[in-house]
Short mmCIF file of C-alpha atoms and ligand atoms in Angstrom, two decimals:
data_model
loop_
_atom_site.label_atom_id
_atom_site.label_comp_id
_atom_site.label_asym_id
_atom_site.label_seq_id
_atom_site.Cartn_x
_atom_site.Cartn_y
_atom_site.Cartn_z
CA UNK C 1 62.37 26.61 24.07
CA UNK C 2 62.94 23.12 25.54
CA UNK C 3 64.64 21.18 22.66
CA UNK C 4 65.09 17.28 23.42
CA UNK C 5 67.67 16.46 21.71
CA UNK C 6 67.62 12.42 20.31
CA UNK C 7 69.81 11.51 22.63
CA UNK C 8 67.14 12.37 25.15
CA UNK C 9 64.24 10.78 23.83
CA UNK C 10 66.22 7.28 23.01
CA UNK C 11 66.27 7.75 19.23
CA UNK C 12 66.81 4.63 17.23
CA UNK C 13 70.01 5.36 14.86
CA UNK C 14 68.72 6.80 11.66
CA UNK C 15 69.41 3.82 8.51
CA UNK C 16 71.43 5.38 5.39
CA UNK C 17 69.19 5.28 2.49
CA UNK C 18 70.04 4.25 -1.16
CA UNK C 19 70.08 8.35 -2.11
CA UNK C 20 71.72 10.58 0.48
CA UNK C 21 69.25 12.37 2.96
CA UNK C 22 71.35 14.86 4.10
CA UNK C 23 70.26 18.15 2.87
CA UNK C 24 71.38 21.38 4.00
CA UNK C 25 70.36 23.56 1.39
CA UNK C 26 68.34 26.56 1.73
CA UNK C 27 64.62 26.23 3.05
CA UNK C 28 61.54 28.21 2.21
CA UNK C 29 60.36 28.16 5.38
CA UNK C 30 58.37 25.13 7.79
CA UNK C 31 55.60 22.70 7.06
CA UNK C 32 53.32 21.91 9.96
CA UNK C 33 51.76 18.31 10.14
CA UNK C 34 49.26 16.45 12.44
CA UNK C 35 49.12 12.67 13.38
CA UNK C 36 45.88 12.75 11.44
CA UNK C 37 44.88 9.97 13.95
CA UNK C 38 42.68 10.87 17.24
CA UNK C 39 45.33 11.15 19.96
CA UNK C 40 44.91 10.79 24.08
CA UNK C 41 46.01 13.80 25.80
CA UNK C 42 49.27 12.20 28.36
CA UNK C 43 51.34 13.05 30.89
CA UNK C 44 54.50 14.37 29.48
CA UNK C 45 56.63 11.58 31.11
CA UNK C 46 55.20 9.24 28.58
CA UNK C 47 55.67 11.62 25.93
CA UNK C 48 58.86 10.92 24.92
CA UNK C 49 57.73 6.84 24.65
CA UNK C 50 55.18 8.21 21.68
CA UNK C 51 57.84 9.36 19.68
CA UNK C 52 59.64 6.45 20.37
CA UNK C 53 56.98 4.48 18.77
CA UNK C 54 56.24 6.99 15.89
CA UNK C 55 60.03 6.61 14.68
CA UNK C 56 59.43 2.93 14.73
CA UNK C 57 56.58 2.81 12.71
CA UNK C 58 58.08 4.99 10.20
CA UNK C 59 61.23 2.70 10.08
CA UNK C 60 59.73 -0.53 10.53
CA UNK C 61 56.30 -0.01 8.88
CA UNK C 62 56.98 2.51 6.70
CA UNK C 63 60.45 1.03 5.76
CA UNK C 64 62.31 4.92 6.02
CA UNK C 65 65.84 5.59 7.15
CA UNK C 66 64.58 7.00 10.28
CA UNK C 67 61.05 9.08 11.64
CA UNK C 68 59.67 11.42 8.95
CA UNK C 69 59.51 14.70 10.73
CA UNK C 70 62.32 17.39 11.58
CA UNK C 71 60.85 18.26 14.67
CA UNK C 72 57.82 17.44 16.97
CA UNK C 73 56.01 19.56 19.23
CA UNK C 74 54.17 17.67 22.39
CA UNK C 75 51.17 19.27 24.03
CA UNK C 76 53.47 20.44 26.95
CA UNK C 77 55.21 22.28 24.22
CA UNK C 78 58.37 20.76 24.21
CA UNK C 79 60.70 20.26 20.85
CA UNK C 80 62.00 17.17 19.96
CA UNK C 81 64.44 16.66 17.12
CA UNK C 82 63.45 14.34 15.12
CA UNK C 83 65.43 14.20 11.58
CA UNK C 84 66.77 18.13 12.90
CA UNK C 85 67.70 20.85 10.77
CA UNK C 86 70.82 19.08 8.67
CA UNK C 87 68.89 16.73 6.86
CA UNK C 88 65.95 15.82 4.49
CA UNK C 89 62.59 15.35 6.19
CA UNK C 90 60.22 12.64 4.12
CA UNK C 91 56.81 14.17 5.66
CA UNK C 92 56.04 16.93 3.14
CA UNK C 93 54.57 14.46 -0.18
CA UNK C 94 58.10 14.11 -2.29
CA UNK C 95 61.58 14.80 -2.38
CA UNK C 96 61.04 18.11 -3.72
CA UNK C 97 58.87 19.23 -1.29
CA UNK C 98 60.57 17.65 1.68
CA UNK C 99 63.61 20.01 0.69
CA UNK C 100 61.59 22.60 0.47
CA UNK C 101 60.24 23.27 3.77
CA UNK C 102 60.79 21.69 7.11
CA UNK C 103 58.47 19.29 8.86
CA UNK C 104 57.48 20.05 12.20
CA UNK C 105 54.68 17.74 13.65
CA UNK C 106 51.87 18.41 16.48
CA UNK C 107 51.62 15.74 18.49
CA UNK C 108 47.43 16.48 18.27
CA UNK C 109 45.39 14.19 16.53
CA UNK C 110 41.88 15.03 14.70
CA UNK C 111 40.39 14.98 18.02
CA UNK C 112 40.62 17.70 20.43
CA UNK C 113 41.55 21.63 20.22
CA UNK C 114 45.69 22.49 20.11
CA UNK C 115 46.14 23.85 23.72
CA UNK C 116 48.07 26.89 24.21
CA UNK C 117 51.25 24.96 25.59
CA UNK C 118 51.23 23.02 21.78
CA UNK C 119 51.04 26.05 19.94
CA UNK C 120 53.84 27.88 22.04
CA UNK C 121 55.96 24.80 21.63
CA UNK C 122 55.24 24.89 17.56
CA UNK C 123 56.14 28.18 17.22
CA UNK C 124 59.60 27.87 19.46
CA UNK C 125 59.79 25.32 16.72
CA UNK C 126 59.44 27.23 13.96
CA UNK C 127 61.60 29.87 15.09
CA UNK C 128 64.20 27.21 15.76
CA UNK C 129 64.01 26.42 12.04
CA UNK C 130 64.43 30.16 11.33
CA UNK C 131 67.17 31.24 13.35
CA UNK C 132 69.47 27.75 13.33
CA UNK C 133 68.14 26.23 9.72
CA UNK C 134 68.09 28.57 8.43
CA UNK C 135 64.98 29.20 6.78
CA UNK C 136 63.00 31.65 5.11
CA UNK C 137 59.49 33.26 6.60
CA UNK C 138 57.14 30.95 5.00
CA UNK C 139 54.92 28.64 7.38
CA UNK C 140 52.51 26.30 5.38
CA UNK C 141 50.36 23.28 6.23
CA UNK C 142 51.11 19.47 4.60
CA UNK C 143 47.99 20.78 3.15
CA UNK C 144 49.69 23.16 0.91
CA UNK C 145 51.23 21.73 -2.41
CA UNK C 146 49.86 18.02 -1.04
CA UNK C 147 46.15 16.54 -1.39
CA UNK C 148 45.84 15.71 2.70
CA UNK C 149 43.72 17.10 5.34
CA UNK C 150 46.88 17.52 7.78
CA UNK C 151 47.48 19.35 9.55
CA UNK C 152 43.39 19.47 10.45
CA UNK C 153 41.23 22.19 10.47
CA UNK C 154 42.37 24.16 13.37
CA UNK C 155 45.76 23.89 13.22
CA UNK C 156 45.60 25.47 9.48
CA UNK C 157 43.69 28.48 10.09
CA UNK C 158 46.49 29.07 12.87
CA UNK C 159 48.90 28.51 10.49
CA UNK C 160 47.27 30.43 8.16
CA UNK C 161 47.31 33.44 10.68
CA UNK C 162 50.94 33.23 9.97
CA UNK C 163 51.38 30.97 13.99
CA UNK C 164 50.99 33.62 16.31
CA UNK C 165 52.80 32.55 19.29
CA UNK C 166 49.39 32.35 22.28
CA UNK C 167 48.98 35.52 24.42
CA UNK C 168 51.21 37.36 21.81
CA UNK C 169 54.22 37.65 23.40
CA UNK C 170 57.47 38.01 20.96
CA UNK C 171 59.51 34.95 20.58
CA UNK C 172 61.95 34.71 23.32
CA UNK C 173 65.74 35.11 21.70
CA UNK C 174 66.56 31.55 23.26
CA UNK C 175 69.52 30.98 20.64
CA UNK C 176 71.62 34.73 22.09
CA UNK C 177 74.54 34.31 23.07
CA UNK C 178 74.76 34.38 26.73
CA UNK C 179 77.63 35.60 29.10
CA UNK C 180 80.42 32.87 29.38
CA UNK C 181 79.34 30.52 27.03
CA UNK C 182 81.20 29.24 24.26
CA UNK C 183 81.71 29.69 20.58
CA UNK C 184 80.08 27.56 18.89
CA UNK C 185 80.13 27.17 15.11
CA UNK C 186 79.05 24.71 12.78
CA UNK C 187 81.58 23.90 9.59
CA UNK C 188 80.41 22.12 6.49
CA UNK C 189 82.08 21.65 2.95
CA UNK C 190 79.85 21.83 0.02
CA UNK C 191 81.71 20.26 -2.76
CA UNK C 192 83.11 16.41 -2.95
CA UNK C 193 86.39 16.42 -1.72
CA UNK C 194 88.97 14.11 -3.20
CA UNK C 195 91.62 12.15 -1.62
CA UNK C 196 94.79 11.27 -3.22
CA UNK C 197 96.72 7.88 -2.16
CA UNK C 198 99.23 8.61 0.76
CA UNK C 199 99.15 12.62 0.91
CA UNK C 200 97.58 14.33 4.05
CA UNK C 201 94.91 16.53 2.45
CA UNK C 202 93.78 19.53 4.86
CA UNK C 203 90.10 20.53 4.65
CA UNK C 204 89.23 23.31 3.22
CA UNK C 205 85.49 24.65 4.69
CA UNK C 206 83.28 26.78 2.69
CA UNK C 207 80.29 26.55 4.79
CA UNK C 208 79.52 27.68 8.16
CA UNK C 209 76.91 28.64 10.79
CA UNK C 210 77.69 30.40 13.88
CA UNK C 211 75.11 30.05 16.53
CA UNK C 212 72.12 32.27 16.02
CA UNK C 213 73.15 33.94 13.04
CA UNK C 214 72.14 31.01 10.18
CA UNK C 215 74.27 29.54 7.53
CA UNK C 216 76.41 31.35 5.86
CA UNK C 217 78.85 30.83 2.66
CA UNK C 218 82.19 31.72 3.18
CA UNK C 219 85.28 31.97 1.59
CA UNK C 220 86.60 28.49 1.38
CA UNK C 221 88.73 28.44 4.43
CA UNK C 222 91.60 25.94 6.05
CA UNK C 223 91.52 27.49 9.52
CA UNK C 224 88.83 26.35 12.19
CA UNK C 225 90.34 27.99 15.25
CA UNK C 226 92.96 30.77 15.44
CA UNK C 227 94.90 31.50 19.08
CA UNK C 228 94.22 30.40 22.79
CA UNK C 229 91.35 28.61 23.21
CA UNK C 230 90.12 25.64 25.10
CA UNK C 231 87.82 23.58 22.34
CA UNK C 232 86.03 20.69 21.63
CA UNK C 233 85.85 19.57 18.76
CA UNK C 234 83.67 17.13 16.26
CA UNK C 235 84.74 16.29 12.88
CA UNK C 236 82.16 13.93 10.71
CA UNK C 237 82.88 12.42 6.90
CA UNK C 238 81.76 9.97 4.49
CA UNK C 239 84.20 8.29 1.88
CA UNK C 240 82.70 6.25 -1.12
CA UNK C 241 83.86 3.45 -3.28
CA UNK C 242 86.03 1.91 -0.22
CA UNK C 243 87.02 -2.09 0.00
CA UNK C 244 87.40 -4.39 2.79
CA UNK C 245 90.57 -3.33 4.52
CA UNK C 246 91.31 -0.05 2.60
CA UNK C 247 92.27 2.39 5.53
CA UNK C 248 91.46 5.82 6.19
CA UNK C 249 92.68 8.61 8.60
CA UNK C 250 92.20 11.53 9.93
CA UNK C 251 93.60 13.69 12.31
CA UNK C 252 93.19 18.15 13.45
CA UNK C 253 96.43 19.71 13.59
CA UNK C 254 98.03 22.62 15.14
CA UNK C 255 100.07 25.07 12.68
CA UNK C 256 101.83 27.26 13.25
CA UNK C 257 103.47 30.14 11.70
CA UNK C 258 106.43 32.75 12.55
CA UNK C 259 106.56 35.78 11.52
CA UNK C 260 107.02 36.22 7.34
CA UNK C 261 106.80 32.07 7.01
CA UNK C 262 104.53 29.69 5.46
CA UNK C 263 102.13 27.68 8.43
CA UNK C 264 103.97 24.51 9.37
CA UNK C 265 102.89 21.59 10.95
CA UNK C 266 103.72 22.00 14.81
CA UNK C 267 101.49 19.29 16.36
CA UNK C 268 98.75 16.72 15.18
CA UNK C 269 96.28 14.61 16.85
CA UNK C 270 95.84 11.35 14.40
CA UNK C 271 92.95 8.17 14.98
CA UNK C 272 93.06 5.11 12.70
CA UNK C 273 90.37 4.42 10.49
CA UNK C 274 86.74 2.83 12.12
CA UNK C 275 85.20 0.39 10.27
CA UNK C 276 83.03 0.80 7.15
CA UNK C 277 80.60 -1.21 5.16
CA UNK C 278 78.68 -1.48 1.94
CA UNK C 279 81.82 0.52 0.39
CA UNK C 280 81.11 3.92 2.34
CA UNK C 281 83.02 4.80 5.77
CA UNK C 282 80.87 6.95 8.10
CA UNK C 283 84.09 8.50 10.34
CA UNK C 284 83.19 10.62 13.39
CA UNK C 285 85.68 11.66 15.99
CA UNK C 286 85.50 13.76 18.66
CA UNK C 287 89.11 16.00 19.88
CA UNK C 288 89.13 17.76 23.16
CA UNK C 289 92.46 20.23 23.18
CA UNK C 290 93.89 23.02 23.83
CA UNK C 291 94.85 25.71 21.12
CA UNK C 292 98.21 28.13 22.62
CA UNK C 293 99.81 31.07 21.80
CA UNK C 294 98.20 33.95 19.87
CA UNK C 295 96.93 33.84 16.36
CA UNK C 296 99.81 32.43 15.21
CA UNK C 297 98.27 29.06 15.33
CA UNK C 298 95.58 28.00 13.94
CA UNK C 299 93.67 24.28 13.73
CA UNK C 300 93.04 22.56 10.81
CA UNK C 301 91.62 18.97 9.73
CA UNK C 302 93.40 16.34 7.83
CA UNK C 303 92.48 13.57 5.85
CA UNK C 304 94.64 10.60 4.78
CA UNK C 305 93.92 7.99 1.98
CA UNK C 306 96.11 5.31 2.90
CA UNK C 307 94.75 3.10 -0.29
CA UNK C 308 96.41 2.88 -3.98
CA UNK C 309 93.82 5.16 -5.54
CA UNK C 310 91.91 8.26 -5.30
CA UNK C 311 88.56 8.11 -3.04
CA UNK C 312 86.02 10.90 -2.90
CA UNK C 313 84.65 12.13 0.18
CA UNK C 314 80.84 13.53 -0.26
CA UNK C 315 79.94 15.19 3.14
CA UNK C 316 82.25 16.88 5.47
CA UNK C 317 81.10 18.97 8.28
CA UNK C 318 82.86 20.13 12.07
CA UNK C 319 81.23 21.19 15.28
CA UNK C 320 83.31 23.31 17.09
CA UNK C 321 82.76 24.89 20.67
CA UNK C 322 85.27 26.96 21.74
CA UNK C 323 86.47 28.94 25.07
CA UNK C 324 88.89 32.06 24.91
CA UNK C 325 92.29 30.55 27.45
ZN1 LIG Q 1 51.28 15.88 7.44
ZN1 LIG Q 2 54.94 16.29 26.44
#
């Protein structure tokens, strides 16, 4: 599959909306969409300049928080993310449905017959969805559930023949694990977290995806690493009901335990707070480190409230890659 990331195609950042749009609960399956416009067959060079302009017409015309789809296929059948696989898509009719199913859109208009190269790239899609949504085995039309005539005639009988992938070769296992590469997992917590004044809180995850195998609940879990590894790694939250100048930290630690002893702190990586607006901090940081010994230490995430009241976090999630040293 070649995914283009947003980064690639220059994505606009994505607004935040009044009600959160991230959604990462369970899907039924994908929802497959048209432009519902005619469209003129271009080189693929330019392709990533239509998508461009798509996301600003949903943004600017439309007034969303960012372009409606999760994905969109070109007709050189490549993937780009559009909203991706962590958040609500507002292509499907309502909110209901949007959560229901993914959006992936052709990039094929009511003109024209999808190519073999579009339908290739919409099924990568789809199986994208599956293995790294995740989501169930159901592949619809906007049609379905929604009075529209997207996503056209032809493209929903080949939905309808449940998207066979042209000259019926199996999907290629793109998201295996190769040789050499590195873990890579995907933490989230589920549940508001709160944060007392002046306390270190560490993390606890309940929520993860490891790559290829879907999400998975877990028991809720401190530990994001365990022994000698060489790791990268992405922490993301959100804090509500913040003032002008209220501070917020965070910082991954190393602990470490001997033998028959509680963990104990043994080293920690802290950043001061970024700023925030509207009374809700976005805080992303990215550590690069190195994990020793053996699995006697173990990396964790903490957060400090450096206010004089509780705040609430409402989405935490960590993207870790990892390499055995
Ligand atoms: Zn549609
Ligand atoms: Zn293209």
């Amino acid at each position: 599959m070649d995914l283009i990331p947003r980064a690639r195609w220059g994505a606009r950042a994505w607004r935040e909306p009044s009600g959160s749009i991230r959604y990462a609960g369970p899907r039924k399956g994908v929802k497959v969409h048209y432009l519902g416009t005619p469209y003129s067959s271009r080189p693929h060079a330019q392709c990533a300049a239509y998508v461009r302009q798509l996301q600003a017409s949903h943004m600017d015309g439309n007034g969303w928080s960012d372009i409606g789809y999760s994905l969109l296929v070109c007709e050189h059948g490549s993937v780009f993310e559009g909203r991706g696989l962590q958040r609500r898509n507002s292509a499907n009719g309502n909110t209901s449905l949007n959560e229901q199913h993914y959006a992936v859109c052709a990039l094929h208009g009511t003109n024209g017959t999808p190519g073999d190269a579009l339908l290739r790239g919409l099924r990568d899609a789809i199986d994208h969805c599956r293995t790294r949504g995740p989501a169930g085995s159901e592949i619809k039309g906007h049609r379905d559930g929604h009075p529209t005539a997207c996503p056209g005639d032809a493209l929903y009988a080949w939905v309808r023949a449940d998207a066979p992938r042209p000259g019926g070769s199996p999907s290629p296992p793109t998201e295996q694990p190769k040789e050499g590469r590195p873990m890579d997992r995907y933490y989230e917590k589920s549940k508001p977290l709160t944060l007392k004044p002046n306390v270190w809180t560490t993390v606890t995850w309940d929520r993860f995806h490891v790559q290829g195998t879907g999400w998975t609940e877990k028991k809720a879990e401190q530990t994001l690493l365990k022994g000698a590894h060489a790791f990268v790694l992405g922490v993301g939250f959100r804090v509500g009901g913040l003032e002008r100048g209220d501070e917020v930290q965070v910082r991954i630690a190393r602990n470490h335990r001997k033998a028959g002893e509680d963990w104990k702190r043994a080293k920690s990586w802290p950043i001061g707070s970024p700023v925030h607006a509207g009374g809700r901090g976005h805080f992303v940081h990215t550590w690069p480190g190195m994990l020793p010994g053996s699995d006697d230490n173990r990396l964790v995430v903490d957060l400090l409230n450096v206010t004089d009241r509780d705040l609430t976090v409402d989405e935490l999630v960590a993207s870790l890659l990892a390499w055995p040293a």
